[in-house]
Amino acid sequence: MDRTGANLIEDLAVANRILAEYGVIDGYGHVSVRSDRDPARYFLSRAIAPELVTEEDIMEYDLDSTPLDPRGRESVRERFIHGEIYKCRPEVNAVVHNHSPSVIPFGITTQPLRPIFHMASFIGQGVPTFEIRDAEEGTDLLVKTPYLGQALARTLGGKPAALMRGHGAVVVGENLPRAVGRSIYLEISAKLQAQAMAIAGPGGKMVCMDAREVEASVVPQNFARAWNMWRANALARMRLQS
Ligand SMILES: [Zn+2]
């Protein structure tokens, strides 16, 4: 593995730890990154709790989500989320699937998530909700077939994130820092919006970011400074455990 590839695998292990630290993924949920050497492949941890992931747990997949070198390691059942989104979105290089608790209420109601503060301005680009029943009835809500992965990717369309009714969310980005940063701030924003709605009361006014403010904020928002801090802290925790 060349140096770039090695760094990408380390970053993916680190991304698992960061998302676990911030309560975005717990024992479940996962994050993947597209290969920097072959855009038709991606990396994803084997089926273990994200907080325990190390570089040795990272597996490589093709875009049909078939593991290339499983060596007896168990794949996560919902890996099709990742492969099917990478097929539809060539500019996306990182995907997070989570059960982020504060976003769940917005996936089961008609109350939309809104761009309420600048760190989560991407919400203003639209966050659709995936209704799995529209694709298949009577499921356990898990996206564990290529067909369901394709349906989810269609709902996501060109947006930065989609909610999954009664389940969680999927968040994408051009790189890991963006997908991880968006996931953390989506959780924070959902919590803050619920607080703002409670303070405002029924029919009360909330002033959200407008379209021009969203446009001005989304492009430069790459979470670079936060990523460097999150990464350093996660690596320090990993070294303590090893
Ligand atoms: Zn899930």
Tab-separated table of C-alpha atoms and ligand atoms in Angstrom:
chain	number	residue	atom	x	y	z
A	1	MET	CA	0.000	0.000	0.000
A	2	ASP	CA	1.466	3.382	-0.948
A	3	ARG	CA	1.621	6.289	1.458
A	4	THR	CA	-1.549	7.971	0.175
A	5	GLY	CA	-3.485	4.731	0.486
A	6	ALA	CA	-2.161	4.116	3.999
A	7	ASN	CA	-3.211	7.595	5.091
A	8	LEU	CA	-6.697	7.071	3.695
A	9	ILE	CA	-7.128	3.836	5.668
A	10	GLU	CA	-5.886	5.533	8.840
A	11	ASP	CA	-8.279	8.429	8.214
A	12	LEU	CA	-11.168	5.979	7.830
A	13	ALA	CA	-10.336	4.218	11.102
A	14	VAL	CA	-10.089	7.660	12.721
A	15	ALA	CA	-13.444	8.719	11.204
A	16	ASN	CA	-15.102	5.737	12.909
A	17	ARG	CA	-13.665	6.805	16.271
A	18	ILE	CA	-14.662	10.462	15.808
A	19	LEU	CA	-18.258	9.643	14.910
A	20	ALA	CA	-18.524	7.303	17.902
A	21	GLU	CA	-17.055	9.971	20.215
A	22	TYR	CA	-19.698	12.476	19.093
A	23	GLY	CA	-22.619	10.071	19.446
A	24	VAL	CA	-23.350	9.985	15.721
A	25	ILE	CA	-22.693	6.281	15.451
A	26	ASP	CA	-22.754	3.929	18.421
A	27	GLY	CA	-22.366	0.157	18.330
A	28	TYR	CA	-23.918	0.417	14.866
A	29	GLY	CA	-23.653	2.734	11.898
A	30	HIS	CA	-20.719	2.988	9.526
A	31	VAL	CA	-18.533	5.280	7.443
A	32	SER	CA	-16.841	4.513	4.130
A	33	VAL	CA	-14.389	6.210	1.792
A	34	ARG	CA	-13.915	5.762	-1.937
A	35	SER	CA	-10.526	4.377	-2.954
A	36	ASP	CA	-8.085	7.066	-4.070
A	37	ARG	CA	-6.541	4.622	-6.546
A	38	ASP	CA	-9.659	3.084	-8.115
A	39	PRO	CA	-12.944	5.056	-8.106
A	40	ALA	CA	-14.841	1.779	-8.619
A	41	ARG	CA	-13.831	0.592	-5.154
A	42	TYR	CA	-14.428	1.734	-1.599
A	43	PHE	CA	-13.256	0.941	1.932
A	44	LEU	CA	-15.487	0.093	4.898
A	45	SER	CA	-14.886	-1.553	8.269
A	46	ARG	CA	-15.922	-5.132	8.919
A	47	ALA	CA	-18.989	-5.636	11.123
A	48	ILE	CA	-17.726	-4.479	14.514
A	49	ALA	CA	-18.602	-1.535	16.771
A	50	PRO	CA	-17.173	1.670	15.186
A	51	GLU	CA	-15.545	2.686	18.451
A	52	LEU	CA	-13.272	-0.370	18.211
A	53	VAL	CA	-12.276	-0.055	14.533
A	54	THR	CA	-8.574	-0.165	13.675
A	55	GLU	CA	-6.846	-0.127	10.275
A	56	GLU	CA	-6.786	-3.944	10.280
A	57	ASP	CA	-10.600	-4.014	10.260
A	58	ILE	CA	-10.920	-2.057	7.013
A	59	MET	CA	-12.104	-4.092	4.005
A	60	GLU	CA	-12.170	-3.179	0.305
A	61	TYR	CA	-15.351	-3.513	-1.805
A	62	ASP	CA	-16.372	-3.079	-5.415
A	63	LEU	CA	-19.361	-0.836	-6.129
A	64	ASP	CA	-21.704	-3.865	-6.018
A	65	SER	CA	-20.553	-4.068	-2.382
A	66	THR	CA	-18.839	-7.429	-2.836
A	67	PRO	CA	-15.762	-7.733	-0.572
A	68	LEU	CA	-12.552	-8.264	-2.539
A	69	ASP	CA	-10.539	-10.034	0.164
A	70	PRO	CA	-12.901	-11.035	3.003
A	71	ARG	CA	-10.550	-13.589	4.690
A	72	GLY	CA	-13.448	-14.728	6.881
A	73	ARG	CA	-14.282	-11.218	8.043
A	74	GLU	CA	-18.005	-10.390	8.316
A	75	SER	CA	-19.326	-7.506	6.187
A	76	VAL	CA	-21.924	-5.058	7.478
A	77	ARG	CA	-25.355	-5.936	6.096
A	78	GLU	CA	-26.164	-2.376	5.042
A	79	ARG	CA	-23.027	-1.958	2.912
A	80	PHE	CA	-25.229	-1.527	-0.192
A	81	ILE	CA	-25.988	2.015	1.024
A	82	HIS	CA	-22.373	2.901	0.275
A	83	GLY	CA	-21.848	1.110	-3.035
A	84	GLU	CA	-25.097	2.294	-4.602
A	85	ILE	CA	-24.476	5.943	-3.603
A	86	TYR	CA	-20.925	5.843	-5.017
A	87	LYS	CA	-22.368	4.547	-8.305
A	88	CYS	CA	-24.801	7.487	-8.566
A	89	ARG	CA	-22.575	10.267	-7.210
A	90	PRO	CA	-19.126	10.394	-8.845
A	91	GLU	CA	-18.172	13.517	-6.849
A	92	VAL	CA	-18.924	11.820	-3.513
A	93	ASN	CA	-15.917	10.166	-1.884
A	94	ALA	CA	-17.195	9.529	1.642
A	95	VAL	CA	-20.504	8.201	2.995
A	96	VAL	CA	-21.745	8.006	6.599
A	97	HIS	CA	-24.763	5.937	7.625
A	98	ASN	CA	-25.893	6.550	11.177
A	99	HIS	CA	-28.727	6.229	13.678
A	100	SER	CA	-28.077	9.768	14.934
A	101	PRO	CA	-30.705	10.117	17.707
A	102	SER	CA	-31.761	13.761	17.328
A	103	VAL	CA	-32.545	13.377	13.606
A	104	ILE	CA	-34.934	10.418	14.091
A	105	PRO	CA	-37.950	12.595	15.098
A	106	PHE	CA	-37.592	14.598	11.876
A	107	GLY	CA	-37.655	11.389	9.819
A	108	ILE	CA	-40.991	10.255	11.276
A	109	THR	CA	-42.831	13.589	11.177
A	110	THR	CA	-43.582	16.112	8.462
A	111	GLN	CA	-41.485	18.717	10.281
A	112	PRO	CA	-38.545	19.438	7.954
A	113	LEU	CA	-34.995	19.993	9.138
A	114	ARG	CA	-34.094	23.601	8.413
A	115	PRO	CA	-30.785	25.479	8.110
A	116	ILE	CA	-30.847	27.088	11.544
A	117	PHE	CA	-27.128	27.812	11.962
A	118	HIS	CA	-24.052	28.186	9.809
A	119	MET	CA	-22.213	25.022	10.834
A	120	ALA	CA	-25.025	22.955	9.341
A	121	SER	CA	-25.874	25.274	6.451
A	122	PHE	CA	-25.847	22.302	4.032
A	123	ILE	CA	-29.301	21.428	5.376
A	124	GLY	CA	-30.498	24.362	3.279
A	125	GLN	CA	-29.601	22.394	0.133
A	126	GLY	CA	-32.337	19.942	1.070
A	127	VAL	CA	-32.514	16.802	3.185
A	128	PRO	CA	-35.148	14.423	1.742
A	129	THR	CA	-36.648	11.536	3.723
A	130	PHE	CA	-36.359	7.952	2.492
A	131	GLU	CA	-39.633	6.046	3.017
A	132	ILE	CA	-38.571	2.434	2.697
A	133	ARG	CA	-42.212	1.316	2.279
A	134	ASP	CA	-42.280	3.040	-1.094
A	135	ALA	CA	-39.665	0.509	-2.241
A	136	GLU	CA	-40.648	-2.551	-0.223
A	137	GLU	CA	-43.284	-3.229	2.451
A	138	GLY	CA	-42.810	-5.199	5.643
A	139	THR	CA	-39.022	-4.809	5.955
A	140	ASP	CA	-37.030	-4.516	9.191
A	141	LEU	CA	-36.132	-1.001	7.863
A	142	LEU	CA	-32.552	-2.062	7.113
A	143	VAL	CA	-31.080	-1.335	3.663
A	144	LYS	CA	-29.569	-4.762	3.158
A	145	THR	CA	-30.123	-5.415	-0.562
A	146	PRO	CA	-28.804	-3.694	-3.702
A	147	TYR	CA	-32.421	-2.878	-4.617
A	148	LEU	CA	-33.023	-0.968	-1.368
A	149	GLY	CA	-29.625	0.726	-1.685
A	150	GLN	CA	-30.600	1.950	-5.152
A	151	ALA	CA	-33.951	3.245	-3.843
A	152	LEU	CA	-32.166	5.154	-1.068
A	153	ALA	CA	-29.619	6.582	-3.540
A	154	ARG	CA	-32.527	7.767	-5.731
A	155	THR	CA	-34.140	9.556	-2.760
A	156	LEU	CA	-30.809	11.151	-1.821
A	157	GLY	CA	-30.414	12.377	-5.411
A	158	GLY	CA	-27.851	15.193	-5.506
A	159	LYS	CA	-28.382	16.248	-1.860
A	160	PRO	CA	-25.825	16.226	0.976
A	161	ALA	CA	-27.941	14.029	3.276
A	162	ALA	CA	-31.174	12.063	3.524
A	163	LEU	CA	-33.167	10.941	6.547
A	164	MET	CA	-34.313	7.334	6.736
A	165	ARG	CA	-37.753	7.029	8.327
A	166	GLY	CA	-37.630	5.244	11.687
A	167	HIS	CA	-33.971	4.365	11.206
A	168	GLY	CA	-31.417	7.181	10.851
A	169	ALA	CA	-29.705	9.102	8.103
A	170	VAL	CA	-27.156	8.963	5.330
A	171	VAL	CA	-24.672	11.831	4.901
A	172	VAL	CA	-22.225	12.294	2.017
A	173	GLY	CA	-19.283	14.528	1.160
A	174	GLU	CA	-16.439	15.039	-1.281
A	175	ASN	CA	-14.043	13.751	1.390
A	176	LEU	CA	-14.045	12.268	4.892
A	177	PRO	CA	-13.765	15.573	6.809
A	178	ARG	CA	-16.857	16.898	5.050
A	179	ALA	CA	-18.969	13.755	5.535
A	180	VAL	CA	-17.869	13.427	9.176
A	181	GLY	CA	-18.315	17.151	9.913
A	182	ARG	CA	-21.731	17.223	8.301
A	183	SER	CA	-22.794	14.164	10.309
A	184	ILE	CA	-21.733	15.717	13.621
A	185	TYR	CA	-23.371	19.063	12.862
A	186	LEU	CA	-26.533	17.415	11.501
A	187	GLU	CA	-27.008	15.804	14.913
A	188	ILE	CA	-26.291	19.112	16.714
A	189	SER	CA	-28.562	21.076	14.380
A	190	ALA	CA	-31.485	18.659	14.824
A	191	LYS	CA	-31.166	18.971	18.592
A	192	LEU	CA	-30.988	22.778	18.414
A	193	GLN	CA	-33.955	22.964	16.040
A	194	ALA	CA	-36.105	20.903	18.428
A	195	GLN	CA	-35.087	23.305	21.232
A	196	ALA	CA	-35.860	26.353	19.081
A	197	MET	CA	-39.260	24.942	18.135
A	198	ALA	CA	-40.056	24.318	21.809
A	199	ILE	CA	-39.017	27.878	22.731
A	200	ALA	CA	-40.936	29.409	19.816
A	201	GLY	CA	-44.056	27.385	20.636
A	202	PRO	CA	-46.750	26.273	18.157
A	203	GLY	CA	-46.717	28.569	15.136
A	204	GLY	CA	-43.883	30.614	16.667
A	205	LYS	CA	-41.365	32.332	14.420
A	206	MET	CA	-37.913	30.913	13.716
A	207	VAL	CA	-35.461	32.864	11.567
A	208	CYS	CA	-33.463	30.396	9.464
A	209	MET	CA	-30.679	30.929	6.932
A	210	ASP	CA	-32.022	32.063	3.561
A	211	ALA	CA	-30.973	30.643	0.187
A	212	ARG	CA	-28.200	33.187	-0.409
A	213	GLU	CA	-26.768	32.680	3.080
A	214	VAL	CA	-26.815	28.919	2.532
A	215	GLU	CA	-25.026	29.303	-0.796
A	216	ALA	CA	-22.398	31.592	0.731
A	217	SER	CA	-21.757	29.204	3.609
A	218	VAL	CA	-21.857	25.702	2.106
A	219	VAL	CA	-18.992	25.972	-0.390
A	220	PRO	CA	-16.190	26.925	2.033
A	221	GLN	CA	-17.504	24.736	4.872
A	222	ASN	CA	-14.990	21.884	4.943
A	223	PHE	CA	-14.593	21.462	8.735
A	224	ALA	CA	-10.796	21.430	8.245
A	225	ARG	CA	-9.853	22.973	11.578
A	226	ALA	CA	-12.257	20.754	13.500
A	227	TRP	CA	-11.090	17.671	11.538
A	228	ASN	CA	-7.464	18.235	12.567
A	229	MET	CA	-8.518	18.423	16.223
A	230	TRP	CA	-10.896	15.454	16.009
A	231	ARG	CA	-8.217	13.427	14.217
A	232	ALA	CA	-5.449	14.220	16.731
A	233	ASN	CA	-7.708	13.339	19.670
A	234	ALA	CA	-8.908	10.106	18.046
A	235	LEU	CA	-5.335	8.992	17.246
A	236	ALA	CA	-4.296	9.702	20.840
A	237	ARG	CA	-7.183	7.565	22.154
A	238	MET	CA	-6.299	4.770	19.714
A	239	ARG	CA	-2.660	4.774	20.871
A	240	LEU	CA	-3.745	4.572	24.494
A	241	GLN	CA	-5.814	1.469	23.723
A	242	SER	CA	-3.141	-0.330	21.711
B	1	ZN	ZN	-28.736	1.359	9.870
